XYZ file of C-alpha atoms in Angstrom:
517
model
C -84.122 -59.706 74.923
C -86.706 -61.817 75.881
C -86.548 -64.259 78.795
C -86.800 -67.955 78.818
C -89.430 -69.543 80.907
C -88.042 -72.122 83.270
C -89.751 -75.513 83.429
C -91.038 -76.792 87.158
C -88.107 -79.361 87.062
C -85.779 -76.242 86.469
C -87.259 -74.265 89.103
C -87.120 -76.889 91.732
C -83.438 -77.497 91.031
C -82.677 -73.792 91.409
C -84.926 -73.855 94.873
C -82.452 -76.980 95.800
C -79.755 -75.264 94.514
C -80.258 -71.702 96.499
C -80.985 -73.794 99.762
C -77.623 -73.809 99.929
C -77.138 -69.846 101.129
C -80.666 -69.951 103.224
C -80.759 -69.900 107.370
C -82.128 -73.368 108.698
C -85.848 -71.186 109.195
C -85.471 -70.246 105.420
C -84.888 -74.177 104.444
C -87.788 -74.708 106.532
C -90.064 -72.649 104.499
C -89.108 -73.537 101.374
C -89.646 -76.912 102.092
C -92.708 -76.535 103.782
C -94.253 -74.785 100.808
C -92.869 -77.262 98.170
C -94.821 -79.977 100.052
C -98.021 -78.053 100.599
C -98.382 -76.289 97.759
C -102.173 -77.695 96.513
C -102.340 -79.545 93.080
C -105.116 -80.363 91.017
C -104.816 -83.961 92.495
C -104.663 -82.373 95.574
C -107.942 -80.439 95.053
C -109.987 -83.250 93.734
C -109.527 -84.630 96.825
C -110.140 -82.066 99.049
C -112.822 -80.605 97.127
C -114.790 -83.923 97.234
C -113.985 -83.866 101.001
C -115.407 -80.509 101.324
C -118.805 -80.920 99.390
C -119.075 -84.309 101.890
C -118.914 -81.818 104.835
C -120.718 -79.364 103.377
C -123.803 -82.466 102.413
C -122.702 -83.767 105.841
C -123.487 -80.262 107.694
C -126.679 -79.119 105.975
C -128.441 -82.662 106.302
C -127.945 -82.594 109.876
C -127.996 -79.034 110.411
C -131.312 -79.497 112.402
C -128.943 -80.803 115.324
C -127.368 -77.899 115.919
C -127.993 -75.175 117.895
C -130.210 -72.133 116.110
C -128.484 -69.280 117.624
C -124.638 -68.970 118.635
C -124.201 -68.921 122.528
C -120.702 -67.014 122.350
C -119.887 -63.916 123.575
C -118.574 -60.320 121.309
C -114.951 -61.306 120.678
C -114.538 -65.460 121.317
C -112.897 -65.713 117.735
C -110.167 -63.777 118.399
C -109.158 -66.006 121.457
C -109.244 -68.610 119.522
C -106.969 -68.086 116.838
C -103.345 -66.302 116.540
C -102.639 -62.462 116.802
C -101.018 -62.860 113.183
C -100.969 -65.123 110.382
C -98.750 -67.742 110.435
C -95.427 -67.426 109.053
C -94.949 -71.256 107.706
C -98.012 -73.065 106.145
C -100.456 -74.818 108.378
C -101.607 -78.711 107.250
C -104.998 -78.543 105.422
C -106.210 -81.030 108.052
C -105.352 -78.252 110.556
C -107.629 -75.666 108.980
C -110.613 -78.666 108.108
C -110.371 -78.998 112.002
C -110.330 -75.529 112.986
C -114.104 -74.925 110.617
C -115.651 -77.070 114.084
C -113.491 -75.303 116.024
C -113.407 -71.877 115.439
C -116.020 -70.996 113.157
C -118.856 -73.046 113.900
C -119.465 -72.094 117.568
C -120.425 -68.419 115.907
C -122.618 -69.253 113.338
C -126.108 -68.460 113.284
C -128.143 -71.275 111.053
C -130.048 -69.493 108.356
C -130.656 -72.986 106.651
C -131.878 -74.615 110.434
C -135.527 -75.755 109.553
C -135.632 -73.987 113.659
C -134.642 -70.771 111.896
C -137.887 -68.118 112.216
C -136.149 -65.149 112.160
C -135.751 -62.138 109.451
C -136.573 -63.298 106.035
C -135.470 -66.431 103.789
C -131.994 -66.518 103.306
C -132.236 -69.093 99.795
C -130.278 -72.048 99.506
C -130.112 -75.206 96.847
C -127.598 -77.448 95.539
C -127.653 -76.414 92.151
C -127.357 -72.795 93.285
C -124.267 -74.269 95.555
C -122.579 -76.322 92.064
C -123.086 -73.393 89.663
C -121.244 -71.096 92.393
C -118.356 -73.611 92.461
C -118.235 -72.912 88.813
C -118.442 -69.385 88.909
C -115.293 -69.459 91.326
C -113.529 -71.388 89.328
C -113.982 -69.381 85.835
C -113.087 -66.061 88.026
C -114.611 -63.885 85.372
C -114.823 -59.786 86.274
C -117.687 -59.336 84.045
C -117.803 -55.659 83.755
C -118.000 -56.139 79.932
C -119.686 -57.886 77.172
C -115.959 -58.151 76.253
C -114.680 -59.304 79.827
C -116.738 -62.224 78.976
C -119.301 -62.822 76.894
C -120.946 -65.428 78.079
C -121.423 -63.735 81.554
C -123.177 -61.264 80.254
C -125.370 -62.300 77.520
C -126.519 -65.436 79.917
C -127.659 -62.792 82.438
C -129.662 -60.856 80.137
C -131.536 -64.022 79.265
C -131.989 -65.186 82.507
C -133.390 -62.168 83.376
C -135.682 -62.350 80.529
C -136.779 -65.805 81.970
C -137.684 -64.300 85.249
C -139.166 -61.434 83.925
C -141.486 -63.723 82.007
C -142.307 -66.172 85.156
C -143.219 -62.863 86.979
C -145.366 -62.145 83.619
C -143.629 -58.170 83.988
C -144.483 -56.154 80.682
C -142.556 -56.491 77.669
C -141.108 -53.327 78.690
C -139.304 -54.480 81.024
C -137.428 -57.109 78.899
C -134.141 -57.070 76.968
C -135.131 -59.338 74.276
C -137.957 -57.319 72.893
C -138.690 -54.144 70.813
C -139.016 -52.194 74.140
C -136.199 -49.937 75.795
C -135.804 -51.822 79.255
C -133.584 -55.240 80.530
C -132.568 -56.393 83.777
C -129.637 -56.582 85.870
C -128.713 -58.652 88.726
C -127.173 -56.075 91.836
C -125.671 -57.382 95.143
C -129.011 -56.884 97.086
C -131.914 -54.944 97.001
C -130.511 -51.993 99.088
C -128.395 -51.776 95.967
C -130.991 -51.435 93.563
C -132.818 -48.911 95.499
C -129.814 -46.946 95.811
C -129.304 -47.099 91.613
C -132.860 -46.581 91.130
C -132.519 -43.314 93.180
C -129.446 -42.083 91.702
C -130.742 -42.548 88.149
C -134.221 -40.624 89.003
C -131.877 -38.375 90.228
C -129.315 -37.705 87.490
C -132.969 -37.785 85.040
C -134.420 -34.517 87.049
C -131.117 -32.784 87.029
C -130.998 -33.284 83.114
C -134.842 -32.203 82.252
C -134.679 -29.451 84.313
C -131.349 -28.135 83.124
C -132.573 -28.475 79.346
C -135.556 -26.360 80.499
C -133.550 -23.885 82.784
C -129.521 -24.260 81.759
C -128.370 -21.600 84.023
C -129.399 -23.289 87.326
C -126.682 -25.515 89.373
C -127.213 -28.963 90.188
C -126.619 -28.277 93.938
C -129.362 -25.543 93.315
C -131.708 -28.413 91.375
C -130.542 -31.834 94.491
C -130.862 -28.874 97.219
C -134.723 -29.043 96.526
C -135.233 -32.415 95.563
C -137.551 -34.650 97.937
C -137.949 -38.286 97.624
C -140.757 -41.234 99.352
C -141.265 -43.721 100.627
C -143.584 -45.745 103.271
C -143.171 -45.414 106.933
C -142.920 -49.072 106.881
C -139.866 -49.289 104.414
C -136.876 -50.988 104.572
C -134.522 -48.757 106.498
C -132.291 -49.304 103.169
C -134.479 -46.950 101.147
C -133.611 -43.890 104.164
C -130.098 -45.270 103.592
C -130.265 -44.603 100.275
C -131.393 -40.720 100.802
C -128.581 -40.572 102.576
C -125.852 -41.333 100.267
C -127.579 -40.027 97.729
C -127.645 -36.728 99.446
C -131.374 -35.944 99.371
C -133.630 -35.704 101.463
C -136.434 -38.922 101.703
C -139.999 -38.561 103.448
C -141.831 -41.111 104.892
C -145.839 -41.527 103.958
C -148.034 -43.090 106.650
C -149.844 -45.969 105.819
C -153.327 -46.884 106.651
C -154.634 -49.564 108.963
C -153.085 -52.456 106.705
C -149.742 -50.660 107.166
C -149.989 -49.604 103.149
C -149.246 -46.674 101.712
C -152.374 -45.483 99.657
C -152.701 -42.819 96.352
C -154.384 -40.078 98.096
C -152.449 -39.727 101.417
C -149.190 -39.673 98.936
C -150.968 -37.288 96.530
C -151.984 -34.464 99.784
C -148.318 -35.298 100.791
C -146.381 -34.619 97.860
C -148.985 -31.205 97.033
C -148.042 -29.855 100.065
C -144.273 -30.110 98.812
C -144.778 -28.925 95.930
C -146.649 -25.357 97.201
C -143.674 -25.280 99.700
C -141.126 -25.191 96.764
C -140.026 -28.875 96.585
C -139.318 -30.899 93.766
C -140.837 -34.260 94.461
C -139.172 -36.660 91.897
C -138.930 -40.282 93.417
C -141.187 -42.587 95.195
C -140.055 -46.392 96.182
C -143.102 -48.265 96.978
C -143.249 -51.812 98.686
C -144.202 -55.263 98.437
C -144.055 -56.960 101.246
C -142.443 -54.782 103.966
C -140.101 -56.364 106.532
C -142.065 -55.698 109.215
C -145.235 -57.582 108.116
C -145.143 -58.121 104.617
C -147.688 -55.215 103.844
C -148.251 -54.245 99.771
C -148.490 -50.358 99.176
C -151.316 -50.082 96.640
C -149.055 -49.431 93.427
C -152.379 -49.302 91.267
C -153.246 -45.800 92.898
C -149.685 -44.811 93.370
C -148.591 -45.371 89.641
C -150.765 -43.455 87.869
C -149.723 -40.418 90.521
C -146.154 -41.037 89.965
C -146.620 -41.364 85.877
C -148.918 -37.899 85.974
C -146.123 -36.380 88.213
C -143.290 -37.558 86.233
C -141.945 -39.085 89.380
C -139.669 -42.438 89.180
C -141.533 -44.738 90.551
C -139.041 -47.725 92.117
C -140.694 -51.037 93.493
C -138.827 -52.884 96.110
C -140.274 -56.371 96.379
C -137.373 -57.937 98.088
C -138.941 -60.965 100.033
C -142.258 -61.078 98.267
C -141.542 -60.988 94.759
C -140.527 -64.678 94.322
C -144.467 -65.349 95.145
C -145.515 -63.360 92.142
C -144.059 -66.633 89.643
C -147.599 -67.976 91.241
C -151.076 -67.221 89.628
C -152.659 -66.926 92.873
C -149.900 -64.189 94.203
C -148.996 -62.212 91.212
C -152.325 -59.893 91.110
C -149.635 -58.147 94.069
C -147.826 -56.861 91.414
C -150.813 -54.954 89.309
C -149.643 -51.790 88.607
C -145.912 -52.301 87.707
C -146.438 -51.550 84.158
C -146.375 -47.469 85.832
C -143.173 -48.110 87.355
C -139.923 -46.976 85.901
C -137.900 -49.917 87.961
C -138.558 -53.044 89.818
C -136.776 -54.833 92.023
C -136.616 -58.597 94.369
C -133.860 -60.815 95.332
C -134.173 -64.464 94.133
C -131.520 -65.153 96.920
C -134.532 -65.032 99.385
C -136.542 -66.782 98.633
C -136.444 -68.801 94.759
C -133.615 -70.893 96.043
C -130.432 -68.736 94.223
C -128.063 -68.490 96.788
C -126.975 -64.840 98.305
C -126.020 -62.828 96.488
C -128.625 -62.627 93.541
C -131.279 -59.319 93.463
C -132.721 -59.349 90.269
C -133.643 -55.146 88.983
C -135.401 -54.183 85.862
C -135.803 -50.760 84.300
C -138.384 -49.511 81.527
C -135.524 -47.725 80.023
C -132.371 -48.319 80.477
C -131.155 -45.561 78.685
C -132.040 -43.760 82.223
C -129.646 -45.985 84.534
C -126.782 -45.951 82.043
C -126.842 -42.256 81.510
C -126.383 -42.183 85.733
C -123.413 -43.978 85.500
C -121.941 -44.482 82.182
C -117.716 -43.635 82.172
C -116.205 -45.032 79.031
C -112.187 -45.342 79.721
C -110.002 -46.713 76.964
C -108.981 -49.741 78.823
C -112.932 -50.734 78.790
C -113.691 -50.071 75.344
C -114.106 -52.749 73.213
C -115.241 -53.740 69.174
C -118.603 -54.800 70.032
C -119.927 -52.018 72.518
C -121.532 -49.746 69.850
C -123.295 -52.507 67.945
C -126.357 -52.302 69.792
C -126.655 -56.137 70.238
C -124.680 -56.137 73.702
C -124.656 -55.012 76.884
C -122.262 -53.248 79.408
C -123.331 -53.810 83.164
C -120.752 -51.622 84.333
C -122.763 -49.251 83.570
C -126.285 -50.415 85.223
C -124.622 -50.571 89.274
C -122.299 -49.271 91.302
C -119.655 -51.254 91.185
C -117.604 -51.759 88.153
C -116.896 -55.584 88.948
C -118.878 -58.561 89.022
C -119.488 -62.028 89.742
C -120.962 -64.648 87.146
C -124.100 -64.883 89.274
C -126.052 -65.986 86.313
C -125.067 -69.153 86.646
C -127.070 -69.768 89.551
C -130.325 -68.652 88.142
C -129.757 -71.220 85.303
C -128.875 -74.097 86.972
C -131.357 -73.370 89.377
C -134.472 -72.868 87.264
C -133.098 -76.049 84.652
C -132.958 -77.888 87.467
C -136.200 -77.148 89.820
C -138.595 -76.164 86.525
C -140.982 -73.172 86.998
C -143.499 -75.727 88.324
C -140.685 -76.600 91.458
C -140.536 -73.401 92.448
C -143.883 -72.633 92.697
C -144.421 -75.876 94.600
C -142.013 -74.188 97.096
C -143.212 -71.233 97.416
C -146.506 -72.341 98.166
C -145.276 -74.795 100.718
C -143.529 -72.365 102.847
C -146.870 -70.210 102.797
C -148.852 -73.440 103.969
C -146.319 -73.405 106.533
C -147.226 -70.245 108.007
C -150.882 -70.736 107.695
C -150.213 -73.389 109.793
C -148.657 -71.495 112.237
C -151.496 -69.071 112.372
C -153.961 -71.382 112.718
C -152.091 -72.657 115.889
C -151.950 -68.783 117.320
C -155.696 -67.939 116.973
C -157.052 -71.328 118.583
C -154.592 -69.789 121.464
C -156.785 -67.001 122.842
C -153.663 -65.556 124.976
C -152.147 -64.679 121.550
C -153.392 -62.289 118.556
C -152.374 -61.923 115.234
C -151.447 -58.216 114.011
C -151.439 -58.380 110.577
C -152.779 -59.976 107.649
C -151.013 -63.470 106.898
C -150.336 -63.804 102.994
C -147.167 -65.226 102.468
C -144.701 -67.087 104.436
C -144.764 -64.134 107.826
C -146.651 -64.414 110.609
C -146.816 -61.393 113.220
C -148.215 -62.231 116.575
C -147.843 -61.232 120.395
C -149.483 -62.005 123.414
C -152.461 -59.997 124.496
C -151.200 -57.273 126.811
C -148.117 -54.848 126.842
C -145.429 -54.943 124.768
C -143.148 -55.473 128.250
C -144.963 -58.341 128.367
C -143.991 -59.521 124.545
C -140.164 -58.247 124.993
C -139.677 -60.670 128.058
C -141.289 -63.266 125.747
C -139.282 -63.068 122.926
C -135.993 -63.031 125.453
C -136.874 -66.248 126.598
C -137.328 -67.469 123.702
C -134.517 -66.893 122.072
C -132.667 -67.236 125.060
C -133.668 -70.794 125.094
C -131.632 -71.303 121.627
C -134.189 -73.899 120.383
C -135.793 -71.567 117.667
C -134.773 -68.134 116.395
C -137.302 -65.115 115.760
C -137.109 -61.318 115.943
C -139.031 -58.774 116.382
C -140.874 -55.634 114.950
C -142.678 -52.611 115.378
C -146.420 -52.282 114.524
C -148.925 -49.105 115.290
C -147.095 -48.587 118.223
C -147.052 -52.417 119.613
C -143.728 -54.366 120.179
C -144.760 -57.575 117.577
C -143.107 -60.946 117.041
C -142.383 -62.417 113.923
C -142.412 -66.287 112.461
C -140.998 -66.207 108.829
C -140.801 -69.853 107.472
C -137.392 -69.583 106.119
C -135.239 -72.661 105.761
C -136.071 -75.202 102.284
C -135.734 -77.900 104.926
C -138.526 -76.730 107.130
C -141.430 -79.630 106.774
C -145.098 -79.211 109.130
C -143.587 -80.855 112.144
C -140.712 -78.067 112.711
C -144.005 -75.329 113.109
C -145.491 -77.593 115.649
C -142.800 -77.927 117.587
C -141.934 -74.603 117.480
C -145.496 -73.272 118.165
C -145.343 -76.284 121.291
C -142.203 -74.480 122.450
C -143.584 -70.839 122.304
C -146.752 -71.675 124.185
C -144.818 -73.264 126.838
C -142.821 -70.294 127.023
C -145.601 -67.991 127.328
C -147.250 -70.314 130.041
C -144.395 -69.961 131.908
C -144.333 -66.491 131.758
C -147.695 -65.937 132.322
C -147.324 -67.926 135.398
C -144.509 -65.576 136.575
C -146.732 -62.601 136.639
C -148.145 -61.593 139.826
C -152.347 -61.252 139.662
């Protein structure tokens, strides 16, 4: 028998109806809900009202405070033990965002933010998420929906051909590769390493099929540089292998022959070398491992050779930057995350492989309740298999309305603004002869200290930040405690840098001053 569905009018008159048998507190509820429940009249108007705040709190996010002054646990005084057991009025939780959250945030988008790297952010990135909330699509599958998925393996075809990355690399040509947009870059290292992974077990197991895969992992040895994300150690980690780190030379790079005597010595001790993630643009200060000597070790090796370009490889959609990026045609992946710094909002990190055949044979598992019509016909594509998680967003979205909307020649205008900003910035440290810089400037990072021990340069950057008028954090370089100035927020224009240079050299003067002679 099937059951009738009830109209609204019939369910409120049952609601009315049952109110009859309910405790006063019950009535209450039900009432409470019936008038709170949020329409789409309702959310027109409340929407609006939010994208007002949200214009309202970005355009004069510049007079807030940089950096939280709030102490480990203030949110939880703030708010109830448990959620409430009756609604709350909209306006209630509108007033509680000023209340409650904002006292804790940290402004990425403050043109007074230094610290880290870009965290990117645009109004078209901002509308096409709205969108993507509101379709609610799990795009797992060409199937899940279509559209998803085949307008993210164009869009990364459009990046791939701003970056000018071989035709291997793309979906839409005769070659074997395609992109994929993961969560973040650790991400893509970690798929990267797990398919190089699952690639050795395989060849060596056709050669030898009597020896284990434990046996095979137990020998396995992995690279990176000594100035890598601490993601990529992460990664060796999970993966369960173990991960070396090469030194790098006097421009913090890792170079071919210091791998190649590393990776020899492996070898003659019984190692399997079988992975090496080089980088562009480390997070300490934005150092380029020299992939043109690397790749051709890595191709005569047979080693999978991953590139992590996380901050730096928005630059390489300029003519000027992208000779950085000679030498990816040897790699077997590539990887940077548009929601840095090409104005796609978090989370976007773009990944391409030469073969993707690789990647899906690391994770492909083919249920029934995934299958669908389409998925043997060659002309589609399954991202489920390409990541680690089997769900995900419709981030495309963002990359189209974001590179419609800015053009290929607005991002690049961007790009090269924010590295104009910090070769303004460094121009204002070296006419300071307290300060040094420790590292090339090439993008949008400046590393600098003040001459003298790095006691001297942690007090500095305590007071500082302390002071809650800029942001910046630190790093490690040859041995020297270093601070950093990364121009990070769209908003930040040539007067921000001089007033935050103004505030660091009265900062230092006061320091200085401090210090007994």
């Amino acid at each position: 028998m099937i059951r009738q569905i009830k109209s609204d009018e019939q369910i409120d008159a049952d609601a009315i109806h049952s109110m009859s048998t309910r405790t006063d507190k019950e009535q209450d509820c039900v009432c409470t809900v019936a008038t709170l429940k949020m329409d789409v009249a309702e959310f027109r108007r409340r929407g609006k009202e939010m994208v007002d705040y949200i214009a309202d709190y970005l355009e004069n996010i510049e007079q807030r405070q940089v950096f939280p002054d709030v102490q480990p646990g203030y949110l939880r005084t703030l708010i109830p033990e448990e959620a409430p057991e009756v609604p709350d009025s909209y306006e209630d939780v509108v007033r509680d965002i000023e209340r409650v959250i904002m006292p804790g945030v940290t402004h990425w988008h403050s043109p007074y933010f230094y610290a880290y790297f870009p965290t990117a952010s645009s109004f078209p990135a901002m509308l096409a998420d709205m969108l993507s909330g509101a379709i609610g699509c799990i795009g797992f599958s060409w199937a899940a929906s279509p559209a998803c998925t085949e307008l993210e393996t164009v869009m990364l075809d459009w990046l791939g051909k701003m970056l000018r990355l071989p035709d291997d690399f793309l979906a839409g040509t005769t070659g074997q590769g395609g992109g994929v947009i993961q969560g973040t870059a650790s991400e893509a290292t970690l798929v990267a390493l797990l398919a190089a992974r699952s690639r050795i077990v395989r060849q060596i197991q056709a050669d030898d099929p009597d020896r284990t895969e434990a046996d095979i992992i137990s020998k396995l040895v992995a690279y990176s540089s000594d100035q890598a994300h601490s993601s990529v150690e992460r990664a060796g980690l999970i993966a369960g292998v173990r991960m070396k780190k090469v030194p790098t030379d006097e421009k913090f790079a890792v170079r071919g022959e210091t791998f190649r005597a590393m990776m020899q010595e492996d070898k003659d001790a019984g190692l399997l070398p079988f992975y090496f993630c080089a980088t562009l643009g480390t997070t300490p200060s934005c150092a380029f491992d020299c992939i043109t000597e690397l790749g051709p070790i890595c191709n005569a090796e047979k080693i999978w050779m991953h590139i992590d370009a996380a901050y730096a490889g928005s630059a390489f959609i300029c003519p000027e930057f992208r000779p950085f990026l000679n030498g990816v045609e040897f790699a077997d992946s590539f990887n940077f995350n548009p929601h840095k710094w090409l104005l796609v909002n978090f989370d976007c990190s773009t990944m391409w492989v030469k073969k993707r055949a690789d990647i899906i044979g690391a994770f492909k598992m083919d249920p029934l309740y995934l299958k669908h019509d389409h998925q043997e016909s060659g002309l589609v594509t399954d991202y489920r298999h390409w990541q680690i998680p089997l769900g995900r967003r419709f981030r495309s979205l963002k990359m189209w309305f974001v590179f419609r909307l800015y053009g290929l020649k607005g991002l690049q205008a961007y790009i090269r603004k924010h590295v104009g900003l910090a070769k303004e910035f460094e121009r204002r440290v070296r006419e300071d002869q307290r300060f040094e810089i420790c590292a090339d400037v090439v993008l949008g990072l400046v590393c600098f200290r003040l001459k003298g021990s790095n006691e001297l340069n942690e007090t500095l950057l305590k007071r500082i930040n302390a002071a809650r008028t800029i942001h910046l954090v630190p790093c490690q370089l040859a041995g020297r405690f270093v601070l950093r100035f990364a121009v990070c927020a769209r908003t930040t224009e040539s007067h921000h840098v001089q007033e935050a240079w103004a505030h660091i050299a009265e900062i230092a003067s006061e320091l200085l001053q401090d210090i007994p002679h």
